[in-house]
Short mmCIF file of C-alpha atoms in Angstrom, two decimals:
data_model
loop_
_atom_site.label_atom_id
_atom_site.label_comp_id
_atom_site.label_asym_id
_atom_site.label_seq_id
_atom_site.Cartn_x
_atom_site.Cartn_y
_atom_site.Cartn_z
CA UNK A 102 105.79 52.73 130.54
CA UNK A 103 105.79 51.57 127.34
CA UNK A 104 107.21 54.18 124.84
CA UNK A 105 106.84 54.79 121.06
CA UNK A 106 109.83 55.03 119.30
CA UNK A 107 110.66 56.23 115.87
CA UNK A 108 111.61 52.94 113.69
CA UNK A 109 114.05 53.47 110.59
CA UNK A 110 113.04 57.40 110.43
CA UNK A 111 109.07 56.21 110.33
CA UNK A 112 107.22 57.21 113.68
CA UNK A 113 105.00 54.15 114.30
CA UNK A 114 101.84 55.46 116.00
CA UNK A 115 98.80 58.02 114.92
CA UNK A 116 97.56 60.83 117.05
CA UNK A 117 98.84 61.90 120.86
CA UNK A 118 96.89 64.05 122.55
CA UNK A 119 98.52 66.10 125.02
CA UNK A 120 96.45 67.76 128.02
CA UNK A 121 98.33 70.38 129.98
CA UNK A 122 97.69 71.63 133.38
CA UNK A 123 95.80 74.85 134.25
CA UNK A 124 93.80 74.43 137.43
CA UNK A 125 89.77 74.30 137.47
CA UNK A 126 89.48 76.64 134.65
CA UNK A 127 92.08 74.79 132.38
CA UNK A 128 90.36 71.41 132.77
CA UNK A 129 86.91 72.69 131.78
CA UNK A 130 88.80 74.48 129.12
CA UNK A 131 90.45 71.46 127.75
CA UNK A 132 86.71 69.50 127.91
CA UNK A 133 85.04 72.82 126.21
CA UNK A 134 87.53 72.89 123.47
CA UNK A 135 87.43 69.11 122.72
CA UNK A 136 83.65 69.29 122.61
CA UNK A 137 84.27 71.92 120.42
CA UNK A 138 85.96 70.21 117.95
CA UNK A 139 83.55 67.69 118.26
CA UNK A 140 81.33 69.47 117.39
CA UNK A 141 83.26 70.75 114.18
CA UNK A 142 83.52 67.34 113.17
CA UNK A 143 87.08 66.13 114.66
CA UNK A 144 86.31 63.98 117.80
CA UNK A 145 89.54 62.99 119.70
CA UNK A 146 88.24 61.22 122.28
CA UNK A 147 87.93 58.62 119.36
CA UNK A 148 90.64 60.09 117.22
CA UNK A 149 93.47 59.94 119.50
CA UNK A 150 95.86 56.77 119.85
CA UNK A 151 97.52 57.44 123.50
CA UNK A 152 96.31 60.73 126.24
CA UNK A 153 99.01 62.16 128.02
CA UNK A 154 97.43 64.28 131.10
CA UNK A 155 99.60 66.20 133.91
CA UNK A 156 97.94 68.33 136.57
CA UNK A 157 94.63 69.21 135.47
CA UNK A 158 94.95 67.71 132.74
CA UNK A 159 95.39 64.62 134.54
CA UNK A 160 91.62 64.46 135.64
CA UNK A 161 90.60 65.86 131.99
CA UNK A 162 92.82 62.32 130.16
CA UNK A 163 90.58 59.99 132.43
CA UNK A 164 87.51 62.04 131.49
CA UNK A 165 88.27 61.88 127.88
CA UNK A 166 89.33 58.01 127.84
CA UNK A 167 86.24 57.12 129.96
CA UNK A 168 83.71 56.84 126.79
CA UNK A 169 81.77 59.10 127.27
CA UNK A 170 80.92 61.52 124.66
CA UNK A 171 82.44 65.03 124.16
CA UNK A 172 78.93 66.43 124.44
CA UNK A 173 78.11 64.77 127.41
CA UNK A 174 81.96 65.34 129.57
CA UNK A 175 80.83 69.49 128.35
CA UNK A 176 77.07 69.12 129.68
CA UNK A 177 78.12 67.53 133.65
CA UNK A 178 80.66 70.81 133.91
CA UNK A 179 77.92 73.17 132.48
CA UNK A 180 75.06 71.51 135.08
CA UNK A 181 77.45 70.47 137.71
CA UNK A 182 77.77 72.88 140.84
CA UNK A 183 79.99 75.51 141.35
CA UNK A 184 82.18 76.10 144.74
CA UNK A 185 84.23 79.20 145.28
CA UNK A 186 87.86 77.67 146.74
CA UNK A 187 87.54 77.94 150.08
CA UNK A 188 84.13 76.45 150.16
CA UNK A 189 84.49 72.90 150.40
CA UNK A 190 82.43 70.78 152.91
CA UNK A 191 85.08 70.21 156.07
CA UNK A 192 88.25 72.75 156.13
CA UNK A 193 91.80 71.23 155.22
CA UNK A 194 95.09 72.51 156.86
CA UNK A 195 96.68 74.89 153.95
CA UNK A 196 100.00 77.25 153.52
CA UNK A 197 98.53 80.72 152.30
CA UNK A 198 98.60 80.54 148.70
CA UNK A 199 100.91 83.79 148.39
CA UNK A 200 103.96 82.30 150.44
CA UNK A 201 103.36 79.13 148.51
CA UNK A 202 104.00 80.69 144.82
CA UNK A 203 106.84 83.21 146.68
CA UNK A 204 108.99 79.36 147.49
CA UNK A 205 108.28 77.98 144.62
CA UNK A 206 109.74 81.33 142.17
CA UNK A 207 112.78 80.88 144.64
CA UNK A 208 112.96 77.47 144.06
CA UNK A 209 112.74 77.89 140.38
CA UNK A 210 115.48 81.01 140.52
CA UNK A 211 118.28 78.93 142.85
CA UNK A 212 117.77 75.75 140.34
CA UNK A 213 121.12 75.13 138.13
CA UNK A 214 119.22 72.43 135.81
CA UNK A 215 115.85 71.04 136.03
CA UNK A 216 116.77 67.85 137.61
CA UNK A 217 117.51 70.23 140.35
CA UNK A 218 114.49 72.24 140.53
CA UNK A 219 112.16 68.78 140.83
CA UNK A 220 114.52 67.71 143.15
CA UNK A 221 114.20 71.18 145.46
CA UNK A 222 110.19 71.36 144.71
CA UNK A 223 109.85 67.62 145.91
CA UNK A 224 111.81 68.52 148.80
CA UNK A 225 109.43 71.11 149.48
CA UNK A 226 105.95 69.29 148.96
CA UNK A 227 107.61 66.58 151.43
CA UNK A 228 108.40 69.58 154.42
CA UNK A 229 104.91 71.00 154.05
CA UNK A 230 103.39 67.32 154.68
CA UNK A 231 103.96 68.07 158.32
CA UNK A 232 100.94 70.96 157.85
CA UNK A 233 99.03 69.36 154.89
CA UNK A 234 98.88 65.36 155.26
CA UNK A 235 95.81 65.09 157.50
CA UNK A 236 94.09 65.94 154.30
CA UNK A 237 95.21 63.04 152.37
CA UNK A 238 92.80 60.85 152.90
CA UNK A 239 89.69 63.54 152.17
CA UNK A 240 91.63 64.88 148.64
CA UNK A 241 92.21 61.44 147.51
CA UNK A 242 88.57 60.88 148.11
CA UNK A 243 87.62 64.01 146.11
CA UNK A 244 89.99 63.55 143.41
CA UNK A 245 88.02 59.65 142.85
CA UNK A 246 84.43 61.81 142.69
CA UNK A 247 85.81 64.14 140.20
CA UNK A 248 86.56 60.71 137.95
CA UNK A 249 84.05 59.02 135.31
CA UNK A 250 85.64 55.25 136.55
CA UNK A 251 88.09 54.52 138.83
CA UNK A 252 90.00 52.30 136.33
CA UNK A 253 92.30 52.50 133.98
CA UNK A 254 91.09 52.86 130.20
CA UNK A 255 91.39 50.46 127.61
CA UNK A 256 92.97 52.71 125.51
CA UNK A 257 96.15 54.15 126.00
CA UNK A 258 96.95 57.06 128.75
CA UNK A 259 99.72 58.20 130.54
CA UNK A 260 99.33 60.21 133.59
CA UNK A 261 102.42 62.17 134.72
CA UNK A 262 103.77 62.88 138.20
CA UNK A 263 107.09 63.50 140.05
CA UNK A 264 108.61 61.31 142.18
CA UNK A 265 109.03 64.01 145.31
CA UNK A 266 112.15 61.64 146.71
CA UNK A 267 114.13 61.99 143.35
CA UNK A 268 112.53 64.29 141.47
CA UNK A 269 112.30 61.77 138.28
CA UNK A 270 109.56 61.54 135.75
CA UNK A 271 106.49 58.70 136.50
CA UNK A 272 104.78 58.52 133.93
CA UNK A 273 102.31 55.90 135.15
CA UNK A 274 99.69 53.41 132.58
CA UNK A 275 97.13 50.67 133.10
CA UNK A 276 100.63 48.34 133.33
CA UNK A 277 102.43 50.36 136.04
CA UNK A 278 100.43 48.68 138.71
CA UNK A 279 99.15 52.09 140.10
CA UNK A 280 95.34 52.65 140.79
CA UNK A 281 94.12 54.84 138.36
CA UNK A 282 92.98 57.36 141.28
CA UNK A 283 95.96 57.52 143.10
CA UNK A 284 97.86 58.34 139.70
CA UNK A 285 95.65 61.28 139.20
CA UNK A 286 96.21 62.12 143.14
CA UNK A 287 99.73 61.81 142.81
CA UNK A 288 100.07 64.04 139.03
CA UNK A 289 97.61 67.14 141.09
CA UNK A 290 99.33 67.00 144.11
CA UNK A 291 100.85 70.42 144.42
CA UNK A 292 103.49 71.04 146.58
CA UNK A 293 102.86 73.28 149.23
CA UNK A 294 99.01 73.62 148.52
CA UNK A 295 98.44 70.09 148.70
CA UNK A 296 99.53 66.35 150.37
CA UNK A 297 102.10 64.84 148.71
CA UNK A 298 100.88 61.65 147.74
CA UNK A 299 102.05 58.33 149.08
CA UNK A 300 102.02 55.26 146.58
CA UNK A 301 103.73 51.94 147.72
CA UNK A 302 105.98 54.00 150.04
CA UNK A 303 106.65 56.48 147.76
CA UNK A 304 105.89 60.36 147.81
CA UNK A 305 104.82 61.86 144.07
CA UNK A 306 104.15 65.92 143.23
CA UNK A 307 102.45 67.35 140.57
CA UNK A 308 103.54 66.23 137.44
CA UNK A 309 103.69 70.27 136.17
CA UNK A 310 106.42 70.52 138.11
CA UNK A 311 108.94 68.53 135.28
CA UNK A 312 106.52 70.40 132.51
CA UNK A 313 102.86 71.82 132.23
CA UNK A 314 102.64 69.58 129.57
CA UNK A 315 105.13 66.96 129.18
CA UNK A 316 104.73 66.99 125.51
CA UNK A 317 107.90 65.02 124.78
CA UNK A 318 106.53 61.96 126.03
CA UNK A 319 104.53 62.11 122.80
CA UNK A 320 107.38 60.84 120.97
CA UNK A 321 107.16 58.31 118.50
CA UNK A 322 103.35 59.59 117.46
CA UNK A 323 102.99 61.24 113.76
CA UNK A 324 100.70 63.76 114.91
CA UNK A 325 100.43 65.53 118.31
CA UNK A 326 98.31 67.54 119.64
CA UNK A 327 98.64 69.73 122.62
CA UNK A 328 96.48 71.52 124.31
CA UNK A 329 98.00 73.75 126.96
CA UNK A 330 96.03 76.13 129.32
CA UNK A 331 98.88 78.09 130.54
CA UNK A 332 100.64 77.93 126.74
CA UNK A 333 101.35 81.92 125.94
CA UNK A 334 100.65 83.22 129.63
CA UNK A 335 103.81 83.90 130.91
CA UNK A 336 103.30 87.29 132.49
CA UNK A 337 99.59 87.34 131.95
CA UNK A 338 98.55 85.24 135.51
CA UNK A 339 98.09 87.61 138.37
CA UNK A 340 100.65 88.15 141.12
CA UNK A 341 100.61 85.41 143.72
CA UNK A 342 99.49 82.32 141.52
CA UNK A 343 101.83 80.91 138.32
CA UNK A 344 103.19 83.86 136.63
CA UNK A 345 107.44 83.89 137.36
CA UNK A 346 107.83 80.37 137.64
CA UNK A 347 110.68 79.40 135.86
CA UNK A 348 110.94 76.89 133.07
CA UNK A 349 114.36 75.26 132.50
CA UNK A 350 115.38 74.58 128.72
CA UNK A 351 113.67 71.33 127.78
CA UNK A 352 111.04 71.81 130.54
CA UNK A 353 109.26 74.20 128.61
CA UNK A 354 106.61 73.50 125.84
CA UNK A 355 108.39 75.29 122.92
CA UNK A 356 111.24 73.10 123.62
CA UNK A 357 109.09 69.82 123.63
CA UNK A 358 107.48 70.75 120.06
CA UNK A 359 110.66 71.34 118.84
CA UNK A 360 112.30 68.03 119.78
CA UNK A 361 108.74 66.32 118.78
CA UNK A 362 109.29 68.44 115.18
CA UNK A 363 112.47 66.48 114.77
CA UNK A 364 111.68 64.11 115.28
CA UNK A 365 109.23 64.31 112.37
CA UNK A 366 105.61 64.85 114.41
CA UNK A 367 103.62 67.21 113.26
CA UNK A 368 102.06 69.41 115.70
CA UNK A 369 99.28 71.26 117.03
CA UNK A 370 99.78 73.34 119.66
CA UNK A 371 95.95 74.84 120.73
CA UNK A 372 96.13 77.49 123.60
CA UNK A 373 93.11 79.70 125.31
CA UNK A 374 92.59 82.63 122.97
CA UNK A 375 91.53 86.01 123.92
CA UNK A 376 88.05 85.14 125.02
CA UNK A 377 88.67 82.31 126.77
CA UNK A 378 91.19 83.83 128.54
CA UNK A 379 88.72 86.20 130.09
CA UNK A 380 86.52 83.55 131.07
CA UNK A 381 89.68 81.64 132.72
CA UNK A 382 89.90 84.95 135.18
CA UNK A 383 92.46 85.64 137.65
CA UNK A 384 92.20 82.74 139.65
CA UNK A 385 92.27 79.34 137.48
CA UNK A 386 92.02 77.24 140.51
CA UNK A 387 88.69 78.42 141.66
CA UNK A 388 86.29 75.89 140.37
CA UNK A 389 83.68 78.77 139.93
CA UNK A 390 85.95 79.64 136.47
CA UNK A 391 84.92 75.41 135.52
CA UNK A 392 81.50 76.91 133.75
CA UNK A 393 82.23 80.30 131.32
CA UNK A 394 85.60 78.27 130.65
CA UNK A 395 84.21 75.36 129.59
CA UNK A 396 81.49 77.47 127.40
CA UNK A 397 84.31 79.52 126.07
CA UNK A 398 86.67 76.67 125.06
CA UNK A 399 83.75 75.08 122.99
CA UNK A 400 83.49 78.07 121.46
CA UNK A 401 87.14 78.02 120.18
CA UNK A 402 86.99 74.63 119.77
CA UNK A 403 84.22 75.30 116.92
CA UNK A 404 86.35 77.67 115.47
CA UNK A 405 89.09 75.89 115.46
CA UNK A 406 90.58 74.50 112.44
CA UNK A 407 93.15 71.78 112.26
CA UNK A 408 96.02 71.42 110.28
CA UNK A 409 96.19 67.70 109.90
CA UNK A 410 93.54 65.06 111.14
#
């Protein structure tokens, strides 16, 4: 990957835009609010020098780098059609989700550093393949339908993952050598729920499970801009799903502004607000949240105002 660095105390790129992870309902949230601001009259799908997606957020970089208009990405999630989880077209083997979240909150709570809780997490996404690999193939497939192109960009993005071996950051680009759809496979592969996914021999996880938004990788850029489903809802996410799981110092997003603040970035940090929240619901993975998130993200996206750009 090739990083921006700060040069004589002068950061030496524009605008980063961060997109966070958050499930079905954070994605469409993250394409509501950016057609939002569109609308407003800030567009960063044009505005914004490098995307940085993990998770979610992931499949909602390659949407916004894939030049098609804000308007438009909004419009194919408000028309597009709507399947409860549980209702896809063939069945694939699955943990429940409840013993799933239980591991990973002991995972989190046994963890002396971070290193140590991507290290455990990969170690669990790699035991579960004996269950959950026979549905490799078919998610890898659906992850490439839920994509505008299947290559990279022009423009800059990053899509992050986990390598589930070491644990270590990949933070894979159009010069890391990896197909744009099996970056996205590898940065929403959830441990547990999903496959881990297999590039070149190597097992990845979910890049959420180093950070839900990975801001820091933003470094270098003189504004940042984050925008961070799960920002503010610690607590708030209903038993069973993301609520507990433990954020290491660094890992977590206030963290990552901070170091990006020394750095001398300013940033934006846009999270759902009460509205959208209640379109999000109590399940964020159910892709039948996609549509009143998406409409209630515009909605705060129109309302929102910048503080720079």
């Amino acid at each position: 990957m090739k990083k921006a660095n700060v040069i004589s105390g002068q950061l030496v790129h524009n605008v980063a835009l961060v997109l966070g992870g958050g499930g079905a309902a954070g994605n469409a949230w993250q394409i509501g609010i950016i057609a939002g601001l569109a609308e407003a009259g800030l567009d960063l799908t044009e505005a914004a020098d490098l995307v940085i997606g993990t998770s979610s957020g992931a499949t909602a970089a390659a949407q916004v780098r894939s030049g098609i208009t804000p308007a438009e990405l909004l419009a194919s999630i408000l028309s597009g059609p709507v399947r409860a989880v549980g209702q896809n077209r063939e069945p694939q083997p699955s943990l429940p989700m409840g013993i799933v979240f239980e591991r990973m909150r002991a995972i989190g709570a046994a963890a002396t550093s971070a290193a140590d809780l991507q290290r455990a997490m990969g170690a669990f996404g790699l035991e579960s393949d004996c269950i959950l690999e026979p549905a490799a193939e078919q998610r890898r497939a659906m992850v490439a339908a839920r994509l505008p192109h299947p290559e990279w960009p022009d423009r800059p993005m990053i899509v992050v993952a986990v390598d589930a071996h070491t644990g270590q950051v990949a933070a894979f680009d159009r010069d890391s050598g990896v197909d744009l759809v099996d970056a996205v496979t590898a940065s929403t592969a959830m441990p547990g729920l999903t496959p881990t996914h297999n590039i070149n021999g190597t097992r990845y996880i979910n890049g959420g499970v180093r950070s839900t938004e990975n801001a820091d990788l933003a470094s270098g850029y003189a504004n940042v801009v984050v925008l961070s489903p799960f920002g503010g809802l610690s607590g708030r996410l209903p038993a069973g799903q993301f609520e507990g799981l433990r954020r290491l110092p660094g890992a977590d997003l206030a963290s990552q502004v901070e170091g990006l603040r020394k750095q001398g970035s300013r940033v934006e940090v846009i999270t759902p607000d009460a509205e959208s929240l209640a379109a999000m619901g109590t399940n964020q993975m159910d892709p039948a949240t996609r549509i009143p998130a998406a409409r209630a993200g515009f909605a705060q996206g129109k309302a929102t105002r910048m503080t720079f750009l």
